[in-house]
mmCIF file of C-alpha atoms in Angstrom:
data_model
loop_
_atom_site.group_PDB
_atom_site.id
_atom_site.type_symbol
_atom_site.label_atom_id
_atom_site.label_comp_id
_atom_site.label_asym_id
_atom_site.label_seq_id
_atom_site.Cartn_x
_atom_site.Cartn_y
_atom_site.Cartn_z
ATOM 1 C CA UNK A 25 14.072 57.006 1.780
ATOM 2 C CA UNK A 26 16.089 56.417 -1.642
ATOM 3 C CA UNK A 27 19.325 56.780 0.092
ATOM 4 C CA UNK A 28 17.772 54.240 2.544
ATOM 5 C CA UNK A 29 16.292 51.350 -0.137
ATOM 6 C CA UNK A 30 19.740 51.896 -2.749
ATOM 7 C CA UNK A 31 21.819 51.052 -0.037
ATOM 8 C CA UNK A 32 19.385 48.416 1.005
ATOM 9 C CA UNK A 33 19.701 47.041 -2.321
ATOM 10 C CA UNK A 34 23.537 47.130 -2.426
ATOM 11 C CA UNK A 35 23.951 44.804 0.820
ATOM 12 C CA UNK A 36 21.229 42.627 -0.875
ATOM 13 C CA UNK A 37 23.566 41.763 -3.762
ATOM 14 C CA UNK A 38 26.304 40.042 -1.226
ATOM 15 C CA UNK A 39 23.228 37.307 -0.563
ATOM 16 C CA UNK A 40 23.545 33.974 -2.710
ATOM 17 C CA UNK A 41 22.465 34.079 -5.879
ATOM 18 C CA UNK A 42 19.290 32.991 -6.724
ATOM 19 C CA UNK A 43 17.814 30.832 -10.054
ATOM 20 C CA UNK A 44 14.007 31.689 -8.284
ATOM 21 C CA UNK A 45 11.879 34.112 -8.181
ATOM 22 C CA UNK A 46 9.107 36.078 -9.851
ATOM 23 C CA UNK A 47 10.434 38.995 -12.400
ATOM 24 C CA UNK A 48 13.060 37.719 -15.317
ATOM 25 C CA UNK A 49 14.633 40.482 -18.120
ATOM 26 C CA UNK A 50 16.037 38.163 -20.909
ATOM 27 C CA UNK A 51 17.851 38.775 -24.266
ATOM 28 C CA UNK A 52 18.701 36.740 -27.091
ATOM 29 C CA UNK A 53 22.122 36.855 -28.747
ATOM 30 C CA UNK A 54 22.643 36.691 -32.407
ATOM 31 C CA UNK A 55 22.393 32.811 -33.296
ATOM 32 C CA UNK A 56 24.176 31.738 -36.317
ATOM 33 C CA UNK A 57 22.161 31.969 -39.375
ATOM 34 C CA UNK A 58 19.237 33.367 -37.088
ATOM 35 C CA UNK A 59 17.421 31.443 -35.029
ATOM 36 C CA UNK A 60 13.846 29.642 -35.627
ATOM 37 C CA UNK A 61 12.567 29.654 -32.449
ATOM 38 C CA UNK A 62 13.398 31.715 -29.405
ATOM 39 C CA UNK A 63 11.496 30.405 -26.513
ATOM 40 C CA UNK A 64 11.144 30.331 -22.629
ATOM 41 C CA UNK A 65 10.341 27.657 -20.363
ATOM 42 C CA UNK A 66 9.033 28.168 -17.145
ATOM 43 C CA UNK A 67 8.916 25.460 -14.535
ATOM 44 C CA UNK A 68 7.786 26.013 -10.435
ATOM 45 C CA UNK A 69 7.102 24.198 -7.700
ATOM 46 C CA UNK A 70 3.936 25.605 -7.150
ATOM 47 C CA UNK A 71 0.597 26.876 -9.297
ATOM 48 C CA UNK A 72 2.316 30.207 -10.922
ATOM 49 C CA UNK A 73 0.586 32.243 -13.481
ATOM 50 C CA UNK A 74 1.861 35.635 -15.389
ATOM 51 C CA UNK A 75 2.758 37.293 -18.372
ATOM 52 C CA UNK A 76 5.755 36.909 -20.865
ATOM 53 C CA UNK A 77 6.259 40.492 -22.645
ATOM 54 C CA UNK A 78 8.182 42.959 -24.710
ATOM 55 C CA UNK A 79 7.686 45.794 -22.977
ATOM 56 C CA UNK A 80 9.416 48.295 -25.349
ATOM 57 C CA UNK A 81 7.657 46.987 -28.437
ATOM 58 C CA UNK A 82 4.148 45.698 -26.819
ATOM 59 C CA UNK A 83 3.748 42.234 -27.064
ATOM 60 C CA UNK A 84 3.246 40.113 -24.381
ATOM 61 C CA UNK A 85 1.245 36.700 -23.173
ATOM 62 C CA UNK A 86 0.033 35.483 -20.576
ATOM 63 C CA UNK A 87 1.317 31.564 -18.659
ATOM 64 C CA UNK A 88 0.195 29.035 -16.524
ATOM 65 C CA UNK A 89 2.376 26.643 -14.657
ATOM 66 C CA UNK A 90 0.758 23.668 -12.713
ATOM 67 C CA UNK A 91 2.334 22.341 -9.348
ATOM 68 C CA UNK A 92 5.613 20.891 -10.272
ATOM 69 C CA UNK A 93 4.996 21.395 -13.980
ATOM 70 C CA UNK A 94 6.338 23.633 -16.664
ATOM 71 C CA UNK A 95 5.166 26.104 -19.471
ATOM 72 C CA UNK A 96 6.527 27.000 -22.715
ATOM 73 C CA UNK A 97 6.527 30.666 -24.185
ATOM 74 C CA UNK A 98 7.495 30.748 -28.179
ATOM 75 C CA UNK A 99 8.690 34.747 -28.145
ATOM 76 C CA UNK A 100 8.739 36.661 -31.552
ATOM 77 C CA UNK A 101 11.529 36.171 -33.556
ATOM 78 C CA UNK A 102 12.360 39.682 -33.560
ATOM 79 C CA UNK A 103 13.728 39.546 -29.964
ATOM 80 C CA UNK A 104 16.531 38.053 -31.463
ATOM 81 C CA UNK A 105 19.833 40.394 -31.776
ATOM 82 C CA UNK A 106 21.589 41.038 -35.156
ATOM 83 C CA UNK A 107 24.635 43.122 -35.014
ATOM 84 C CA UNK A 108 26.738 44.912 -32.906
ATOM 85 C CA UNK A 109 26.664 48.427 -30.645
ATOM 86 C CA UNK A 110 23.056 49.701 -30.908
ATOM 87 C CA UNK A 111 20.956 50.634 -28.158
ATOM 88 C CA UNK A 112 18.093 48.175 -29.681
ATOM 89 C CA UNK A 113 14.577 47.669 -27.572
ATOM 90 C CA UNK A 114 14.389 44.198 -27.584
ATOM 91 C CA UNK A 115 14.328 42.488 -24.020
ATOM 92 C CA UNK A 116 12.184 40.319 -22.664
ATOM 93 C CA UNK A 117 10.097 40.307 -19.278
ATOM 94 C CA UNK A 118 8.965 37.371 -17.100
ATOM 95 C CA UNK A 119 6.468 38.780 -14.277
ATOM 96 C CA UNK A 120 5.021 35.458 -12.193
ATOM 97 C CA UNK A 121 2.773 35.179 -9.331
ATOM 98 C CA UNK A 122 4.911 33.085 -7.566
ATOM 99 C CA UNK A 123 8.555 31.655 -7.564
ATOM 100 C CA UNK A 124 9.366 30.272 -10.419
ATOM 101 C CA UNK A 125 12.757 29.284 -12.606
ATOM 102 C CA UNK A 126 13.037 30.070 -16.305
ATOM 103 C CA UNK A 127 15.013 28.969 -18.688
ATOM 104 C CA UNK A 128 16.156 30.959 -22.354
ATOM 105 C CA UNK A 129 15.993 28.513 -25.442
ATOM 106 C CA UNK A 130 17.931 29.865 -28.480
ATOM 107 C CA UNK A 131 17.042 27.161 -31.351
ATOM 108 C CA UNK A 132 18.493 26.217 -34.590
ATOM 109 C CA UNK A 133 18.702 22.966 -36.938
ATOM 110 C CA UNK A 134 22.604 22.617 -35.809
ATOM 111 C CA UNK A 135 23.035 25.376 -33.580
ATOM 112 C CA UNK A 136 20.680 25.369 -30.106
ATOM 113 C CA UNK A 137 21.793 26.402 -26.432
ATOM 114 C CA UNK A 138 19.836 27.597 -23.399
ATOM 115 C CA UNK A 139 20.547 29.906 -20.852
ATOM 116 C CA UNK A 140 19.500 29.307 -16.833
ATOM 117 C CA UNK A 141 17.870 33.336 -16.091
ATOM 118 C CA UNK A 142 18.462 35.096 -13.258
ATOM 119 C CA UNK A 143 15.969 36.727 -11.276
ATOM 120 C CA UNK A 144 15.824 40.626 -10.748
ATOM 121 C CA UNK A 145 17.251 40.504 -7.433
ATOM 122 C CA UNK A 146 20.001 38.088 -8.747
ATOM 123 C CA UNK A 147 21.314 40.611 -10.634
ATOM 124 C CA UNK A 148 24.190 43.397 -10.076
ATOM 125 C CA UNK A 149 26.489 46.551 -11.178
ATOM 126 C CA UNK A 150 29.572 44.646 -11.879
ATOM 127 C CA UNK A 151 30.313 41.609 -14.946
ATOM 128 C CA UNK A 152 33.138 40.013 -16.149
ATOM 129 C CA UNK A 153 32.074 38.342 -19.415
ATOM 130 C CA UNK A 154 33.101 34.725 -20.030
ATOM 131 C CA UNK A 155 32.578 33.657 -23.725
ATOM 132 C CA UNK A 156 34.422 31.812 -26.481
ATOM 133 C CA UNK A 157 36.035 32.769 -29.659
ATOM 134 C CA UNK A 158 33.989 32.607 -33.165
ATOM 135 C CA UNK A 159 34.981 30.174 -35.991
ATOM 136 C CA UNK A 160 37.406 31.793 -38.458
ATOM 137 C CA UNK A 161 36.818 30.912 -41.943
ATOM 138 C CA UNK A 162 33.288 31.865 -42.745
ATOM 139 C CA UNK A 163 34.309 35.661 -43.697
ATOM 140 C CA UNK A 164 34.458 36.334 -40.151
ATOM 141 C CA UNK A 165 30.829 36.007 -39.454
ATOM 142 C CA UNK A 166 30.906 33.674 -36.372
ATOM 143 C CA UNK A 167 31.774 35.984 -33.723
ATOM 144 C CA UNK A 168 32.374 36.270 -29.913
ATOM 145 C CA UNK A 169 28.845 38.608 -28.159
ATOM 146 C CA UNK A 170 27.932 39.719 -25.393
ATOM 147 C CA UNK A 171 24.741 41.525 -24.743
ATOM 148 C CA UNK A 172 23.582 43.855 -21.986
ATOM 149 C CA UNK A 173 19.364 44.269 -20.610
ATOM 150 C CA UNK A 174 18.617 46.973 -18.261
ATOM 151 C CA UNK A 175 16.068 46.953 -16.019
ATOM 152 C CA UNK A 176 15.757 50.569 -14.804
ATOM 153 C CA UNK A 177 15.703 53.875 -16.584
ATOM 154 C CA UNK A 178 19.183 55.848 -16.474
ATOM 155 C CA UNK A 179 21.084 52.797 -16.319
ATOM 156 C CA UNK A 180 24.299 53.929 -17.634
ATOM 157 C CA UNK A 181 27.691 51.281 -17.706
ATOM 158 C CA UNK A 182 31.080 51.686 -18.619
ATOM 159 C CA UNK A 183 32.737 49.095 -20.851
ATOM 160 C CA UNK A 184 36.523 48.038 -21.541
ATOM 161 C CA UNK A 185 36.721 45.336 -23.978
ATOM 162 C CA UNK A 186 39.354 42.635 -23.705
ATOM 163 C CA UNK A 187 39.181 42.787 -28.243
ATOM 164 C CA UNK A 188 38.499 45.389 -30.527
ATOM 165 C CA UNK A 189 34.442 45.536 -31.528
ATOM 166 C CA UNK A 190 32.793 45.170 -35.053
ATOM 167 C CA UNK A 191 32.206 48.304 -33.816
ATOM 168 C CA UNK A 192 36.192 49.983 -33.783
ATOM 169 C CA UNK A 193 35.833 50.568 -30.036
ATOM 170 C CA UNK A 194 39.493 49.065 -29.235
ATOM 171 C CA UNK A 195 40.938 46.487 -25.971
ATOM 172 C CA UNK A 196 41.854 48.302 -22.976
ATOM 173 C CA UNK A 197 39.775 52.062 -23.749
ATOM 174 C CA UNK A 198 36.518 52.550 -21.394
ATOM 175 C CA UNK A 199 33.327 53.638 -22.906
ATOM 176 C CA UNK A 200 29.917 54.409 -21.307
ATOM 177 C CA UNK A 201 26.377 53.232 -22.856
ATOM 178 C CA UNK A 202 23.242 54.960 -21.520
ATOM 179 C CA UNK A 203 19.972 52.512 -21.519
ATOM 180 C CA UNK A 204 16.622 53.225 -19.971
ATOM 181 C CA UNK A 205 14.277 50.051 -18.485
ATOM 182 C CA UNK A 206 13.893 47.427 -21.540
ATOM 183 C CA UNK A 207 16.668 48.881 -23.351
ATOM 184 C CA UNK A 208 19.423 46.600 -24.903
ATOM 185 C CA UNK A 209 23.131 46.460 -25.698
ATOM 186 C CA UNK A 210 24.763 43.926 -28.011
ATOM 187 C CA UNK A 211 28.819 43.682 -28.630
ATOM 188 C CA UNK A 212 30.531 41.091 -30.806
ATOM 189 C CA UNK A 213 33.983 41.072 -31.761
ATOM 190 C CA UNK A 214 35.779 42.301 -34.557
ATOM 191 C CA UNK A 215 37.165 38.996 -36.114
ATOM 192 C CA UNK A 216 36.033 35.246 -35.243
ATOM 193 C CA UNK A 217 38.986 34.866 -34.485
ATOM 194 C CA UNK A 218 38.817 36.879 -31.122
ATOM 195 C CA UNK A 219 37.237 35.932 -27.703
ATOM 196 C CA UNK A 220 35.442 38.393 -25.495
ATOM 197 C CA UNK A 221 36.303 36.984 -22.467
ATOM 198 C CA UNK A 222 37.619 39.271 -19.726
ATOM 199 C CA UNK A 223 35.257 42.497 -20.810
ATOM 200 C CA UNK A 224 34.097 44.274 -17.922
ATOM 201 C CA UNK A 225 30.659 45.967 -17.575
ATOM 202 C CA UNK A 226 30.450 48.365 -14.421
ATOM 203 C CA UNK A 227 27.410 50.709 -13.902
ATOM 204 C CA UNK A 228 28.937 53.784 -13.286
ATOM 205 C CA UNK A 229 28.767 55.720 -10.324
ATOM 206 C CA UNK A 230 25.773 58.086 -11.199
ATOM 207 C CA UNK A 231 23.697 54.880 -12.604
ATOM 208 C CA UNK A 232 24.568 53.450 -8.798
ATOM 209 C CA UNK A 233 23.393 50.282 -6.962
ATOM 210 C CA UNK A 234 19.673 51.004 -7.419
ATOM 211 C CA UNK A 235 19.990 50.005 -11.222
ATOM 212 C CA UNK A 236 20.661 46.581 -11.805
ATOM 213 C CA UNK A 237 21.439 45.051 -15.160
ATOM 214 C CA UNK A 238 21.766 41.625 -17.043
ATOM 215 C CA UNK A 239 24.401 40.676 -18.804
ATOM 216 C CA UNK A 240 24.415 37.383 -21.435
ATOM 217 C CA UNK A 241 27.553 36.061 -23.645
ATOM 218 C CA UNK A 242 29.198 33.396 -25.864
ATOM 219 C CA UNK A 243 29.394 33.176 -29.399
ATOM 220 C CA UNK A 244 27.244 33.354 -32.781
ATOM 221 C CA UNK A 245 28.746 29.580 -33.052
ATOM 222 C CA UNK A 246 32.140 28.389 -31.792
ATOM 223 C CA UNK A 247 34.669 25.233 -31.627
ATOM 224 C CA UNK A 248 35.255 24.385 -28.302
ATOM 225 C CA UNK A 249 37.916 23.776 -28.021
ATOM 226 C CA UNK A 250 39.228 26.185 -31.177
ATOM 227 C CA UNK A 251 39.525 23.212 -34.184
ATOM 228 C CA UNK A 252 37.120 20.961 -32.541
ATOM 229 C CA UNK A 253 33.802 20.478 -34.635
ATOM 230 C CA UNK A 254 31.445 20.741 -34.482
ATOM 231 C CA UNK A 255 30.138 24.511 -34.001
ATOM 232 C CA UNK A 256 27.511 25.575 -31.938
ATOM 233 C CA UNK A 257 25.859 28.816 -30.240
ATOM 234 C CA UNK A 258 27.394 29.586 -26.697
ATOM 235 C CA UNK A 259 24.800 31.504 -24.848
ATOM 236 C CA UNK A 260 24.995 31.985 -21.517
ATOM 237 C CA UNK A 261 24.126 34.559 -18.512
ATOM 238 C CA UNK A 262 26.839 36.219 -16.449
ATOM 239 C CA UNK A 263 27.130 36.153 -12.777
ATOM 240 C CA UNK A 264 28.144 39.328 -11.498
ATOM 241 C CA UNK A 265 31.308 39.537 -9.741
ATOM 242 C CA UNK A 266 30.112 40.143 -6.318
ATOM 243 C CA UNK A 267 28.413 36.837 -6.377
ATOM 244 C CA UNK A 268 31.875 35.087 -7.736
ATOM 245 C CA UNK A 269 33.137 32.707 -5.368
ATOM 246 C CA UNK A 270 35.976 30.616 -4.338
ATOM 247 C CA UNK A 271 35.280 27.013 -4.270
ATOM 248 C CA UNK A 272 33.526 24.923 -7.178
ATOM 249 C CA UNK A 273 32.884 21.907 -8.460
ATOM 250 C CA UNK A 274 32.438 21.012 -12.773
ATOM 251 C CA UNK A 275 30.330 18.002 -13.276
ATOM 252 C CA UNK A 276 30.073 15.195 -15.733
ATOM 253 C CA UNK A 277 27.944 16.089 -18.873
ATOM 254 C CA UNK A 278 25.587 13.017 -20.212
ATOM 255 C CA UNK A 279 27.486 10.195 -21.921
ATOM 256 C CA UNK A 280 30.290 12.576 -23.534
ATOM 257 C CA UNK A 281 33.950 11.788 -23.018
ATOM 258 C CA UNK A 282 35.546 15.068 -22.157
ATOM 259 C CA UNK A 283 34.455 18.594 -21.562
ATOM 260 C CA UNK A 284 36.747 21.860 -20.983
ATOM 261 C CA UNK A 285 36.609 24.500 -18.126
ATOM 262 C CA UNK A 286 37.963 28.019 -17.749
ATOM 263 C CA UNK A 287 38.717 29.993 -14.468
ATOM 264 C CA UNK A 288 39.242 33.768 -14.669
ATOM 265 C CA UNK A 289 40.094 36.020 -11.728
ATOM 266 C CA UNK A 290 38.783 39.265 -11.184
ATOM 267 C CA UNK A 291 41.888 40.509 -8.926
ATOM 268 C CA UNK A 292 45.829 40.115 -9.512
ATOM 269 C CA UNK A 293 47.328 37.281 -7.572
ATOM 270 C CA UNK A 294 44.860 35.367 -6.974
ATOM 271 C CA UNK A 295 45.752 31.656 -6.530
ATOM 272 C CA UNK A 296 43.894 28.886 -7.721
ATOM 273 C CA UNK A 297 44.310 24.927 -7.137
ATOM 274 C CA UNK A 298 42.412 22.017 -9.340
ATOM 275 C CA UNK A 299 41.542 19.142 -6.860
ATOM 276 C CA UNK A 300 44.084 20.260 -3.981
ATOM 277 C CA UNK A 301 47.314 20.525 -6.336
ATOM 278 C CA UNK A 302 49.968 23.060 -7.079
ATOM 279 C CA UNK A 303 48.875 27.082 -6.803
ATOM 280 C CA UNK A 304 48.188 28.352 -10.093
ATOM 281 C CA UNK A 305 48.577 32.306 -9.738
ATOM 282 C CA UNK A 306 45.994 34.588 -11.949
ATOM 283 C CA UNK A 307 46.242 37.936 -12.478
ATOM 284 C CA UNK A 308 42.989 40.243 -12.914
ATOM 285 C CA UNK A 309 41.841 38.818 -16.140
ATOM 286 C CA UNK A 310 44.005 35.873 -16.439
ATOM 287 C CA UNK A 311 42.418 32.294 -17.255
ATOM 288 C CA UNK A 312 43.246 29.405 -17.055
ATOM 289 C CA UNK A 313 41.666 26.742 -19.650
ATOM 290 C CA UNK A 314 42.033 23.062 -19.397
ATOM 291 C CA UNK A 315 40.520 20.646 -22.499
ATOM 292 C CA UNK A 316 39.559 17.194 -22.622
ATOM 293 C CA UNK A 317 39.274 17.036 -18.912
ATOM 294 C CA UNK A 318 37.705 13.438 -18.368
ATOM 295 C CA UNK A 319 36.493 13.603 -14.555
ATOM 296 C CA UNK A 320 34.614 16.533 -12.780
ATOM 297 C CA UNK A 321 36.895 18.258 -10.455
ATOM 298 C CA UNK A 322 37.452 20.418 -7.703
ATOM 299 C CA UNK A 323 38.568 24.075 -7.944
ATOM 300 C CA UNK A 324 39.399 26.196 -4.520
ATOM 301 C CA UNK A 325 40.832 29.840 -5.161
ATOM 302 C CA UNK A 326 42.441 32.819 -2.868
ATOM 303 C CA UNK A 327 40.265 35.609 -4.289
ATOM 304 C CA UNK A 328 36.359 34.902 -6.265
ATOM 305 C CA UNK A 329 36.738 33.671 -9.491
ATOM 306 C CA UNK A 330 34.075 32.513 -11.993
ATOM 307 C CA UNK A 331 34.045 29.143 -13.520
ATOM 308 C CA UNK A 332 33.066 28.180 -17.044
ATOM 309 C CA UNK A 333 32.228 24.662 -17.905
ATOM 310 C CA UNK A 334 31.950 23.988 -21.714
ATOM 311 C CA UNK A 335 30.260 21.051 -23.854
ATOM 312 C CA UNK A 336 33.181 20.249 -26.532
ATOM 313 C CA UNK A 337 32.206 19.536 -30.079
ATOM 314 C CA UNK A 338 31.639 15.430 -30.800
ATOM 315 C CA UNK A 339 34.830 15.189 -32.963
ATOM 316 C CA UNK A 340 36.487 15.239 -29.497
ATOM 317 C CA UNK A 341 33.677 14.605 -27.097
ATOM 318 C CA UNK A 342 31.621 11.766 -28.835
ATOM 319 C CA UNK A 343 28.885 13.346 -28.452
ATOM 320 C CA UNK A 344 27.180 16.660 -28.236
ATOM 321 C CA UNK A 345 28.542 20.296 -29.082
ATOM 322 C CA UNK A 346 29.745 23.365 -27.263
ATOM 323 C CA UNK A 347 27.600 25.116 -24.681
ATOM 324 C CA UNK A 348 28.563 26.653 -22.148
ATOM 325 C CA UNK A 349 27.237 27.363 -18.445
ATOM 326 C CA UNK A 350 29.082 29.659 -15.724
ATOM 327 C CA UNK A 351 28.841 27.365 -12.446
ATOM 328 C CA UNK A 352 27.559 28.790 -9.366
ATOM 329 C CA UNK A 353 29.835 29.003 -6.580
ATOM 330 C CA UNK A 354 29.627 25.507 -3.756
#
């Protein structure tokens, strides 16, 4: 019967991926100068009640979302990450009675983003991290993050950084992490100066398909693009790779000017075109970054890529400043 329900699970995770449902795990990367208020809010198209918790540490309380309404959950500050490769206990849960969508809220004075969550059943075994580079010049303090929350005891991943970690774990050498249900993982760069983009995070074969895990990343606070102001917190969850895709479209954000997008492959040659031109080849890894792109746009690729669209700071864009959201595949 487990043999039976894992591999259940694994054909589950070729389905679309999902924004709604009724069990969220959340974490919140380090913000800046920490932030003031980490919150969730929880909207659904039908009456929806539940509980917010932290099931490691024992808080929790309980929602209520009216019929085409929304709720807001302020979460203690100390689910908040500081620092960089310790197995911490600091997750959040969302259980709900009914479908519902949830978004993270990461807030402070100068340096807010949000984060769409991803169900349980949304989730997978396989990430390729899309963040941004820190901001040099503050003693290296701004850095590039990523954070893993597992959802199921003996969850154990391998990671291969793209940059060396605060850390000393160096670019290109595997290491594995062993979390239980709850448990987190937070990674941030060694320098501002250096992007985690392109880090992998694969459950290992023991851990298997029955143990799925979240994976969130960005940056303490970033120029986007790199001498752009002003900085902001990049904080965003990763799709996992077997729910990339091959056709996208980025989209206009508010009354800004311009806006930058990434695409990153996940397999060598794979070929990419921006509204029907020229083949761009990729190699596993590669990306390809375009700023102060003025019109949404088309992207079509060989293989499944993931797309990153980014907010760019108001000394470029007019308004706003850099966030970040991975777009779900057309």
């Amino acid at each position: 019967l487990a043999i039976l329900t894992c591999a259940q699970a694994g054909m589950a995770q070729t389905a679309p991926l999902a924004t709604r449902g009724t069990e969220f795990w959340v974490g919140f990367m380090q913000n800046a100068y920490a932030a003031q208020t980490l919150k969730l809010q929880i909207a659904a198209q039908a009456n929806a009640t539940g509980t917010v918790s932290m099931p490691l540490l024992g808080w929790s309380e309980a929602f209520s979302v009216p019929a085409n309404g929304t709720a807001t959950v302020i979460v203690p500050a100390n689910a908040e990450h500081i620092g960089s490769e310790t197995v911490s206990d600091k997750s959040v849960l969302v259980q709900a009675s009914g479908p519902v969508t949830v978004t993270a809220v990461s807030y402070q004075s100068f340096t807010t983003d949000a984060a769409l969550v991803f169900p349980t059943p949304s989730l997978g075994t396989s990430y390729r991290a899309q963040g941004y580079r820190g901001l040099p010049g503050f003693v290296d303090f701004y850095k590039s993050e990523l954070l893993i929350v597992a959802t199921q005891d003996g969850t154990e991943v391998t990671i291969i950084h793209s940059v060396l970690t605060s850390g000393g774990h160096p670019a290109g050498v595997p290491f594995n992490v062993s979390l239980d249900a709850g448990e987190t993982y937070q990674l941030q760069g060694a320098l501002a100066s250096l992007d985690i983009t392109g880090t992998t995070v694969i459950g290992t074969e023991q851990s298997g398909p029955c143990r799925p895990f979240a994976v969130f990343s960005g940056s303490m606070c970033a120029n986007v693009p790199v001498g752009c102001p002003a900085c902001d917190h990049i904080f965003e969850q990763m799709v996992p790779t077997d729910k990339w895709g091959t056709s996208f479209h980025t989209i206009a954000f508010g009354n800004t000017t311009q806006h930058t997008y990434r695409v990153m492959a996940h397999q060598p040659n794979t070929q990419i075109s921006v509204n029907g031109g020229a083949p761009i080849t990729l190699n596993a890894v590669g990306l390809y970054e375009i700023n102060g792109a003025s019109a949404p746009v088309c992207i079509t690729a060989t293989l499944p890529v993931s797309v990153a669209q980014l907010m760019e700071g108001f000394n470029c864009a007019n308004k706003g400043d850099p966030a970040m959201i991975e777009l779900v595949p057309d």
